[in-house]
GROMACS .gro file of C-alpha atoms in nm:
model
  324
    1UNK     CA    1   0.940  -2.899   4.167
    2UNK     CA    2   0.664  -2.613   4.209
    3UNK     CA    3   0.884  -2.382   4.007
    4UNK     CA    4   0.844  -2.649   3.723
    5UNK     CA    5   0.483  -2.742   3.796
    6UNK     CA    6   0.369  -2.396   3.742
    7UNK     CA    7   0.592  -2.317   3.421
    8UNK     CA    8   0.404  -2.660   3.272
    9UNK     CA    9   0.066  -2.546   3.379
   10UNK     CA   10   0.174  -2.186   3.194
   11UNK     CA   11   0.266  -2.400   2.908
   12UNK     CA   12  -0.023  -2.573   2.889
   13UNK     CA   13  -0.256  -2.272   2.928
   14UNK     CA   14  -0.106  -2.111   2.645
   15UNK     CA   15  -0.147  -2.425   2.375
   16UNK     CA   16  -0.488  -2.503   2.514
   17UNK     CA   17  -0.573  -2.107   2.438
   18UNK     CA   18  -0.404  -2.134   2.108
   19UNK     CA   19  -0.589  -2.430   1.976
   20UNK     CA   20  -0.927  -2.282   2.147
   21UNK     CA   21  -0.907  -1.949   1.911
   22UNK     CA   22  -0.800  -2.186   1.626
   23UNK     CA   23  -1.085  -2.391   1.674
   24UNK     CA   24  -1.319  -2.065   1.680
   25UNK     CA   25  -1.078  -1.977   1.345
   26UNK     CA   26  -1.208  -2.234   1.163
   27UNK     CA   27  -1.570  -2.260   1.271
   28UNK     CA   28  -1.602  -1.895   1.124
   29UNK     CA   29  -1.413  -1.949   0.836
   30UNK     CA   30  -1.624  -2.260   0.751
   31UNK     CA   31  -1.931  -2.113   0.545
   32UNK     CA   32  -1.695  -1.821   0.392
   33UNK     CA   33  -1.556  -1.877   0.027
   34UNK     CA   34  -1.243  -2.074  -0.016
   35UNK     CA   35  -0.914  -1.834  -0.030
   36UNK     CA   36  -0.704  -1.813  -0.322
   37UNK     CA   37  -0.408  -2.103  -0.388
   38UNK     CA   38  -0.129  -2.106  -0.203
   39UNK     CA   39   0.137  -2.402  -0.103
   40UNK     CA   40  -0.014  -2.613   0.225
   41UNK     CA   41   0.101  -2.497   0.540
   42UNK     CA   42   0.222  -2.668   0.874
   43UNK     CA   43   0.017  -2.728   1.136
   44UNK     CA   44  -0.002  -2.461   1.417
   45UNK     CA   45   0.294  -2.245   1.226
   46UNK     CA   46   0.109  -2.255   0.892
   47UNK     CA   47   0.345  -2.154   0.585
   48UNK     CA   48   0.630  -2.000   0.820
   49UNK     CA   49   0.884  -2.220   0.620
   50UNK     CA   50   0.732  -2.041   0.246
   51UNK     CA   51   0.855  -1.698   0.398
   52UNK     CA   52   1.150  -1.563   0.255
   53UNK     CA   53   1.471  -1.633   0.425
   54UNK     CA   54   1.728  -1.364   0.554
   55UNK     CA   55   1.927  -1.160   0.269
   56UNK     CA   56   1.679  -1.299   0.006
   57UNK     CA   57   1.539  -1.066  -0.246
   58UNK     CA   58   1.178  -1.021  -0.117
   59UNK     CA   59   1.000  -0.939  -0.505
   60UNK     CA   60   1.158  -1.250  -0.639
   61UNK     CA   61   1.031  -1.485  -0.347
   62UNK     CA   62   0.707  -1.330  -0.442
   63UNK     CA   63   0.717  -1.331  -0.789
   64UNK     CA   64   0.747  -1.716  -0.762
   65UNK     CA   65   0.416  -1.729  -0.667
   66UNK     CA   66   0.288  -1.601  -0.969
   67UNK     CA   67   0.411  -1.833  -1.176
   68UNK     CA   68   0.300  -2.142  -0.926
   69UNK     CA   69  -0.044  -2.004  -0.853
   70UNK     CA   70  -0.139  -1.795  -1.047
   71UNK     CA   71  -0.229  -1.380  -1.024
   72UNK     CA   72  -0.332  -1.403  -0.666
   73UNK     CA   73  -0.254  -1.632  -0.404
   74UNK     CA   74  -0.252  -1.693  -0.022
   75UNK     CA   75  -0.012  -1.814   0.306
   76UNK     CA   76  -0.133  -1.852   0.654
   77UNK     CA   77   0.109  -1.753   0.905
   78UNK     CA   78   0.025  -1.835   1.273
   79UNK     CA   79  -0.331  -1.768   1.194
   80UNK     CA   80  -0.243  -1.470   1.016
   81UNK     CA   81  -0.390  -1.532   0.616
   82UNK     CA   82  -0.182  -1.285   0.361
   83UNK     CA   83  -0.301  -1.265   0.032
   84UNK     CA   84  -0.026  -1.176  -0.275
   85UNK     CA   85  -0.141  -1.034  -0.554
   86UNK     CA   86   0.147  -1.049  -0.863
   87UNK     CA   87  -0.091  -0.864  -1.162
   88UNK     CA   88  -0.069  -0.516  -1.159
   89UNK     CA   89  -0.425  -0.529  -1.317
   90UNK     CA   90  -0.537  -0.715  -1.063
   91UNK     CA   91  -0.388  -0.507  -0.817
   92UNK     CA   92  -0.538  -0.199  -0.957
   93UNK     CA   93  -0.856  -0.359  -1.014
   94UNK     CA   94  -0.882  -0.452  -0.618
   95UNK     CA   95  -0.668  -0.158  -0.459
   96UNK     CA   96  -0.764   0.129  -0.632
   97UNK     CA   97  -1.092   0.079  -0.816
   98UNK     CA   98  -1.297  -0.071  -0.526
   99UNK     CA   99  -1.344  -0.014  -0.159
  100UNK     CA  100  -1.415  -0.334   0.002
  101UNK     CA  101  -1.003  -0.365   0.018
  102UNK     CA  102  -0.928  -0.073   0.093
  103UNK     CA  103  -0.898  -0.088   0.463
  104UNK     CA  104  -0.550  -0.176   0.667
  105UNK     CA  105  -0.502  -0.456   0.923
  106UNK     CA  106  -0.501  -0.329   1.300
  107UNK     CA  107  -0.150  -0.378   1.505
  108UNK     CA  108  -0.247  -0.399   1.852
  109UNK     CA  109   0.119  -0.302   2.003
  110UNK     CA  110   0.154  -0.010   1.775
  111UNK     CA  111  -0.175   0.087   1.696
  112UNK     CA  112  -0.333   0.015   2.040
  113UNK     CA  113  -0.083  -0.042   2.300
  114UNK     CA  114   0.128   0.254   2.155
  115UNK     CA  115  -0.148   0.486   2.026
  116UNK     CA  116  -0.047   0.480   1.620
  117UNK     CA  117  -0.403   0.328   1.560
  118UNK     CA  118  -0.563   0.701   1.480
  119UNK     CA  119  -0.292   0.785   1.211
  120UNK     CA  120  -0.406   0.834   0.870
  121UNK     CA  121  -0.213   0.499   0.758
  122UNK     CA  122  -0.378   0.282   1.068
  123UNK     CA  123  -0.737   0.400   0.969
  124UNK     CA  124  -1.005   0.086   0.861
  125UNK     CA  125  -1.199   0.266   0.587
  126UNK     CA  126  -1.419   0.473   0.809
  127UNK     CA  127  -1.580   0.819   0.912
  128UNK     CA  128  -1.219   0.877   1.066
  129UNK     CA  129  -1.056   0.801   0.749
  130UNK     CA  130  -1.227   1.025   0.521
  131UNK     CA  131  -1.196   1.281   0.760
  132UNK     CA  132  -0.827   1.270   0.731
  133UNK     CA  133  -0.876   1.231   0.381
  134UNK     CA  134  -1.055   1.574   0.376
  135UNK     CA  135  -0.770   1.765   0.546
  136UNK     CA  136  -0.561   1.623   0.275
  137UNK     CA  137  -0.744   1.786   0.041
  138UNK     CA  138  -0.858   2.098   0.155
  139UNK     CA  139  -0.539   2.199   0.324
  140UNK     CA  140  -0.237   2.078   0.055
  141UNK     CA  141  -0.485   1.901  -0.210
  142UNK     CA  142  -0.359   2.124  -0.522
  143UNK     CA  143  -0.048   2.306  -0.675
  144UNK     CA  144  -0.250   2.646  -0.571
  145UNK     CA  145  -0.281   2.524  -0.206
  146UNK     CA  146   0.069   2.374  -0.148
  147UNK     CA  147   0.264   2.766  -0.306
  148UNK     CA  148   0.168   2.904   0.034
  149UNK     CA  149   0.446   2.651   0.181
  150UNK     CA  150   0.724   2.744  -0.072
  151UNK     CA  151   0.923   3.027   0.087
  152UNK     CA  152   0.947   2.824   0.406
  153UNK     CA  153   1.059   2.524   0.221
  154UNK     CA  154   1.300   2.778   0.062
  155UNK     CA  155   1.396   2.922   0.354
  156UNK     CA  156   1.481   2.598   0.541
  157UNK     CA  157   1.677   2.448   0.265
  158UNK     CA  158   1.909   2.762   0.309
  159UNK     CA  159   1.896   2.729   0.669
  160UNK     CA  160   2.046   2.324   0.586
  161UNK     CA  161   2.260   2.431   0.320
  162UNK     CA  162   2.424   2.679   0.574
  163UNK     CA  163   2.485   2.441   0.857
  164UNK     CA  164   2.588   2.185   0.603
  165UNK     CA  165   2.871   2.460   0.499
  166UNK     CA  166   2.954   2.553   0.819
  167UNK     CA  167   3.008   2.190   0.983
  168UNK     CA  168   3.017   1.941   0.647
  169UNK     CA  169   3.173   1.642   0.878
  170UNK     CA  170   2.790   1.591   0.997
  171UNK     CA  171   2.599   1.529   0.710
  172UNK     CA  172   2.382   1.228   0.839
  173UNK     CA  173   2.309   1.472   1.171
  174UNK     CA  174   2.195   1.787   0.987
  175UNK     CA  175   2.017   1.571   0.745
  176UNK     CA  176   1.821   1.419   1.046
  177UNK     CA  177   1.773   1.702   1.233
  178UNK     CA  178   1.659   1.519   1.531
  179UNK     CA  179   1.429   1.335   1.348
  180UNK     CA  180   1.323   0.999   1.533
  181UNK     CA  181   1.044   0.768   1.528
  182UNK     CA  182   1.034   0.491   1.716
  183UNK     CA  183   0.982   0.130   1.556
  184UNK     CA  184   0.964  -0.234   1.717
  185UNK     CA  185   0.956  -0.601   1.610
  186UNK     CA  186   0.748  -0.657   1.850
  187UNK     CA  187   0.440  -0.912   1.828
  188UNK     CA  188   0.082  -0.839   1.909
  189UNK     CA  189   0.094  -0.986   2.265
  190UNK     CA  190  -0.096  -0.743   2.455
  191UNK     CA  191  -0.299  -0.972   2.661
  192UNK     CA  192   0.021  -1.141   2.832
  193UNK     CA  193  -0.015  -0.942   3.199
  194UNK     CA  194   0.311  -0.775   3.314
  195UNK     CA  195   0.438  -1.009   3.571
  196UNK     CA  196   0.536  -1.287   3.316
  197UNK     CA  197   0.929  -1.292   3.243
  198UNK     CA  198   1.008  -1.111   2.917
  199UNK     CA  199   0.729  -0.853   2.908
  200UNK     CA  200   0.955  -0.533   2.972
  201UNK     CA  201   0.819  -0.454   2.631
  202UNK     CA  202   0.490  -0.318   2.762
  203UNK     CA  203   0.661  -0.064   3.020
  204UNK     CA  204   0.851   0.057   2.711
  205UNK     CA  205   0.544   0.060   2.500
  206UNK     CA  206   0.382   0.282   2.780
  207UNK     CA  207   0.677   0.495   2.781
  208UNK     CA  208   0.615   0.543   2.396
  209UNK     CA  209   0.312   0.578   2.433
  210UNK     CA  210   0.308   0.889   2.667
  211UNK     CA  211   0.556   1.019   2.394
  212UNK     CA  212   0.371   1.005   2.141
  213UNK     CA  213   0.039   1.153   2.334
  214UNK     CA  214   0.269   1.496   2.343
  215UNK     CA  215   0.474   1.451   2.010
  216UNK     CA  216   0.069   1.452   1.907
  217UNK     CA  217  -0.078   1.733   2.210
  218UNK     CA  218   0.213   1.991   2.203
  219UNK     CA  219   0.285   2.122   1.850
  220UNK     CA  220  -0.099   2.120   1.862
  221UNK     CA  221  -0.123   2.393   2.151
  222UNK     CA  222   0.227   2.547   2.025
  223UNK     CA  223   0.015   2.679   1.725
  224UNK     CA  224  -0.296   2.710   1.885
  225UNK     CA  225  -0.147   2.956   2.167
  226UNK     CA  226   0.036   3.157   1.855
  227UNK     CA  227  -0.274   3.171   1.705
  228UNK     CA  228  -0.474   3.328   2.012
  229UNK     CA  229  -0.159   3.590   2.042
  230UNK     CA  230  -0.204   3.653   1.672
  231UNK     CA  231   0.076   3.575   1.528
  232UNK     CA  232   0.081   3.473   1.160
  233UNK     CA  233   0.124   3.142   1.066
  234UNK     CA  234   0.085   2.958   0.798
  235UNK     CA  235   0.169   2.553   0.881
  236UNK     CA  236  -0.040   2.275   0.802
  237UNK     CA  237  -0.215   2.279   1.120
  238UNK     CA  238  -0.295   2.678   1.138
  239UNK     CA  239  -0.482   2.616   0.838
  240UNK     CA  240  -0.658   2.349   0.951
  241UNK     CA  241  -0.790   2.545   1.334
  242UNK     CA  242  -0.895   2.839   1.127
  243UNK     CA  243  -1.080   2.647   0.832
  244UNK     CA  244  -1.281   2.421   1.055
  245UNK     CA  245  -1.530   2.417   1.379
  246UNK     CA  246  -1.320   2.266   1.577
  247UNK     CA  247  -1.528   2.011   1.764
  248UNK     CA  248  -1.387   1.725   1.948
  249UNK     CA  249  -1.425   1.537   1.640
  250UNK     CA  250  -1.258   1.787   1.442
  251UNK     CA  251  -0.999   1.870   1.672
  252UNK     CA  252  -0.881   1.522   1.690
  253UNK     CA  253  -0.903   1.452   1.354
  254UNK     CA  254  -0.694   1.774   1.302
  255UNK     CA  255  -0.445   1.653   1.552
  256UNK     CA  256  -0.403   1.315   1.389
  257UNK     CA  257  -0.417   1.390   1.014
  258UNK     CA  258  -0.117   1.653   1.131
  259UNK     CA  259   0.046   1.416   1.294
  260UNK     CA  260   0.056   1.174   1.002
  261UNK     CA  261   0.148   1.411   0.802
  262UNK     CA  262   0.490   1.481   0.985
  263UNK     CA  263   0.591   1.139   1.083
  264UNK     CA  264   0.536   0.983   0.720
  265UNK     CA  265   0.746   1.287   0.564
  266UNK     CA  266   1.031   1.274   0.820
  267UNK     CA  267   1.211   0.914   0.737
  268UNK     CA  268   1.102   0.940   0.345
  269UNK     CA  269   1.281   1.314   0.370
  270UNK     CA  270   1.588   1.188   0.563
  271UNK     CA  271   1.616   0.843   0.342
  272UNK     CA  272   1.555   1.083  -0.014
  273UNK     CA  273   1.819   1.353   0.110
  274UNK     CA  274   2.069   1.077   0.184
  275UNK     CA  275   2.010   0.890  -0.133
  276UNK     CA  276   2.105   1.153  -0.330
  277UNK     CA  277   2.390   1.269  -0.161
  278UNK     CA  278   2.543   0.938  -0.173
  279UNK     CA  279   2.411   0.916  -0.554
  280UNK     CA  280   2.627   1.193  -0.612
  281UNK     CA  281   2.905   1.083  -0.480
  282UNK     CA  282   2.903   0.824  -0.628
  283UNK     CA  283   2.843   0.973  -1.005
  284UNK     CA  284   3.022   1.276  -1.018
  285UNK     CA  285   2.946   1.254  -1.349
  286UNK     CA  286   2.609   1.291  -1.287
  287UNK     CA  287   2.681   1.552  -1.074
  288UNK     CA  288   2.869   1.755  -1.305
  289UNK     CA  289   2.539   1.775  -1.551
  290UNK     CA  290   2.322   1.886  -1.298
  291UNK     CA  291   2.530   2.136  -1.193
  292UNK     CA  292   2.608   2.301  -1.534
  293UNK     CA  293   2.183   2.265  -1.567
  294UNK     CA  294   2.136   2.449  -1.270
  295UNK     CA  295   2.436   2.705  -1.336
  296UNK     CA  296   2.272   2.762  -1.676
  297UNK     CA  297   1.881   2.804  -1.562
  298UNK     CA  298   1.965   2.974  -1.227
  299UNK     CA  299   2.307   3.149  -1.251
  300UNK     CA  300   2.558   3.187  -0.947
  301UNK     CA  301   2.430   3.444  -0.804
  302UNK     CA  302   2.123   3.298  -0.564
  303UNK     CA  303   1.985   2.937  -0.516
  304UNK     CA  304   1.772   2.745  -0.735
  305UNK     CA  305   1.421   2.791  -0.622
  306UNK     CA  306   1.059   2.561  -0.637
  307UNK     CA  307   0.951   2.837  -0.924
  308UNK     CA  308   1.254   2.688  -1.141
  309UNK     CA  309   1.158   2.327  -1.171
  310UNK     CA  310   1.031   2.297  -1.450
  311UNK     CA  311   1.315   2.429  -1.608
  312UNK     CA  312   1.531   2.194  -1.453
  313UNK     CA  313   1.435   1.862  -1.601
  314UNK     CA  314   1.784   1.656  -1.583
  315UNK     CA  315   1.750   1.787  -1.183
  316UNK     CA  316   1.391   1.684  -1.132
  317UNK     CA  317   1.496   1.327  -1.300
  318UNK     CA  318   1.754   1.300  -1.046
  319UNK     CA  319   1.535   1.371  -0.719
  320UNK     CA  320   1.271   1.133  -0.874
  321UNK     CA  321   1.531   0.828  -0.867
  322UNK     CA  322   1.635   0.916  -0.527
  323UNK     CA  323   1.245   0.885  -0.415
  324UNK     CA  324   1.219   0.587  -0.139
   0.00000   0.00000   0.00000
């Protein structure tokens, strides 16, 4: 009978601090302008049931919208509003033209609870954000600034090609090259203390978290320790050390716009490489042109290289349709 008592009292905590930040949902949302159409929701769960379903093609669940209401419209899911936009114009007009939409939403287990929050792609449209933004563009922002990089990319697609050669059984492993990043399903509970049943999630977000903290801290010193030996390098976050003052500010936003920089190439690399390889087994025919383009431009006697491009147009088509 306790046992019970006190899982009903837990219960009833939870609904009575559920319809308390509802309550304080609404009273803010009362003087602000009404949101855009959208199909009425259920109460407490909100549109859940006008998400799409398992195995259904997302864009055409969305696209429906358009045609029922209109360029933009709007769900609520467990308090959560999401606006869709199905006008490119539109889109353009709001995304890219102004601002005030420009920011992201925060995620509190991945941004906070995990430490993503300070990547470039978890920025609001701040101070931190432009800083990042800065980087970006003094570091790798034109064709001039991004050559410097070429013989290492060269040199590490040889480096691939070799142990590809060598052991061709593991594709999907040399492709990956240890590449992981972690990645939950997780909901924004955060305030749910660690003694309630089912929270294990928190002492593996804290695991993650103390990951990340050196995935973030040790490449960091790695170059700064090369660089006080003086040793000559040229990465992404060499640059960076020697270009700026490197106050805290600085330093962390050096640390962070590196970091992003990494983790949102690594997937999008592995996913491209692994595209086209199965793209070309797939088409051999395919295969067979860009080969005879390549063994026309380039020759047989040494690999194709970033200075041959844009003689390589059927090739460059190729790796564009392989882009994630």
């Amino acid at each position: 009978m306790p046992d019970s008592t006190i899982f009903v009292g837990f219960v009833a905590t939870l609904l009575t601090i559920f319809l308390f930040d509802r309550l304080l949902r609404a009273a803010r949302n009362f003087s602000r302008l009404p949101l855009p159409p959208g199909p009425k929701g259920l109460p407490f769960v909100g549109n859940v049931r006008d998400l799409p379903k398992q195995d259904t093609f997302e864009a055409a669940h969305w696209a429906k919208f358009g045609e029922l209401y209109g360029p933009i419209s709007s769900i609520n899911v467990l308090g959560k509003t999401i606006i869709v936009v199905n006008d490119a114009k539109t889109a353009i007009d709001m995304l890219e033209k102004q601002s005030t939409y420009s920011s992201r939403p925060q995620f509190y287990f991945t941004g906070e609870i995990v430490g993503w929050g300070d990547t470039t792609v978890s920025l609001s449209y701040n101070e931190k954000l432009r800083s990042h933004r800065k980087n970006f563009a003094r570091i790798i922002g034109t064709k001039s600034s991004t050559a410097q990089y070429h013989a290492m990319q060269e040199a590490e697609v040889a480096h691939f090609l070799l142990h590809l050669l060598d052991d061709p059984d593991n594709l999907r492993d040399h492709i990956k090259r240890q590449v992981r990043l972690p990645s939950s399903n997780l909901h924004d509970v955060r305030h749910v203390p660690d003694w309630v049943p089912g929270t294990g999630w928190k002492r593996l977000a804290r695991k993650w978290a103390s990951e990340l903290n050196a995935a973030i801290e040790l490449p960091y010193a790695f170059v700064e320790h090369q660089m006080a030996e003086g040793r000559r390098n040229l990465s992404f976050v060499a640059n960076l050390i020697s270009s700026s003052s490197n106050t805290a500010e600085e330093t962390h936003s050096n640390k962070w716009s590196s970091a992003t920089l990494y983790s949102g190439g690594a997937d999008t690399t592995v996913s491209t490489v692994a595209c086209f390889f199965l793209a070309m087994t797939q088409y051999p025919d395919v295969q067979a042109k860009a080969q005879a383009e390549i063994d026309r431009v380039v020759g047989t006697g040494r690999l194709p290289v970033i200075s041959d491009r844009d003689n390589l147009p059927y090739v460059e088509a190729i790796v564009k349709e392989t882009l994630p």
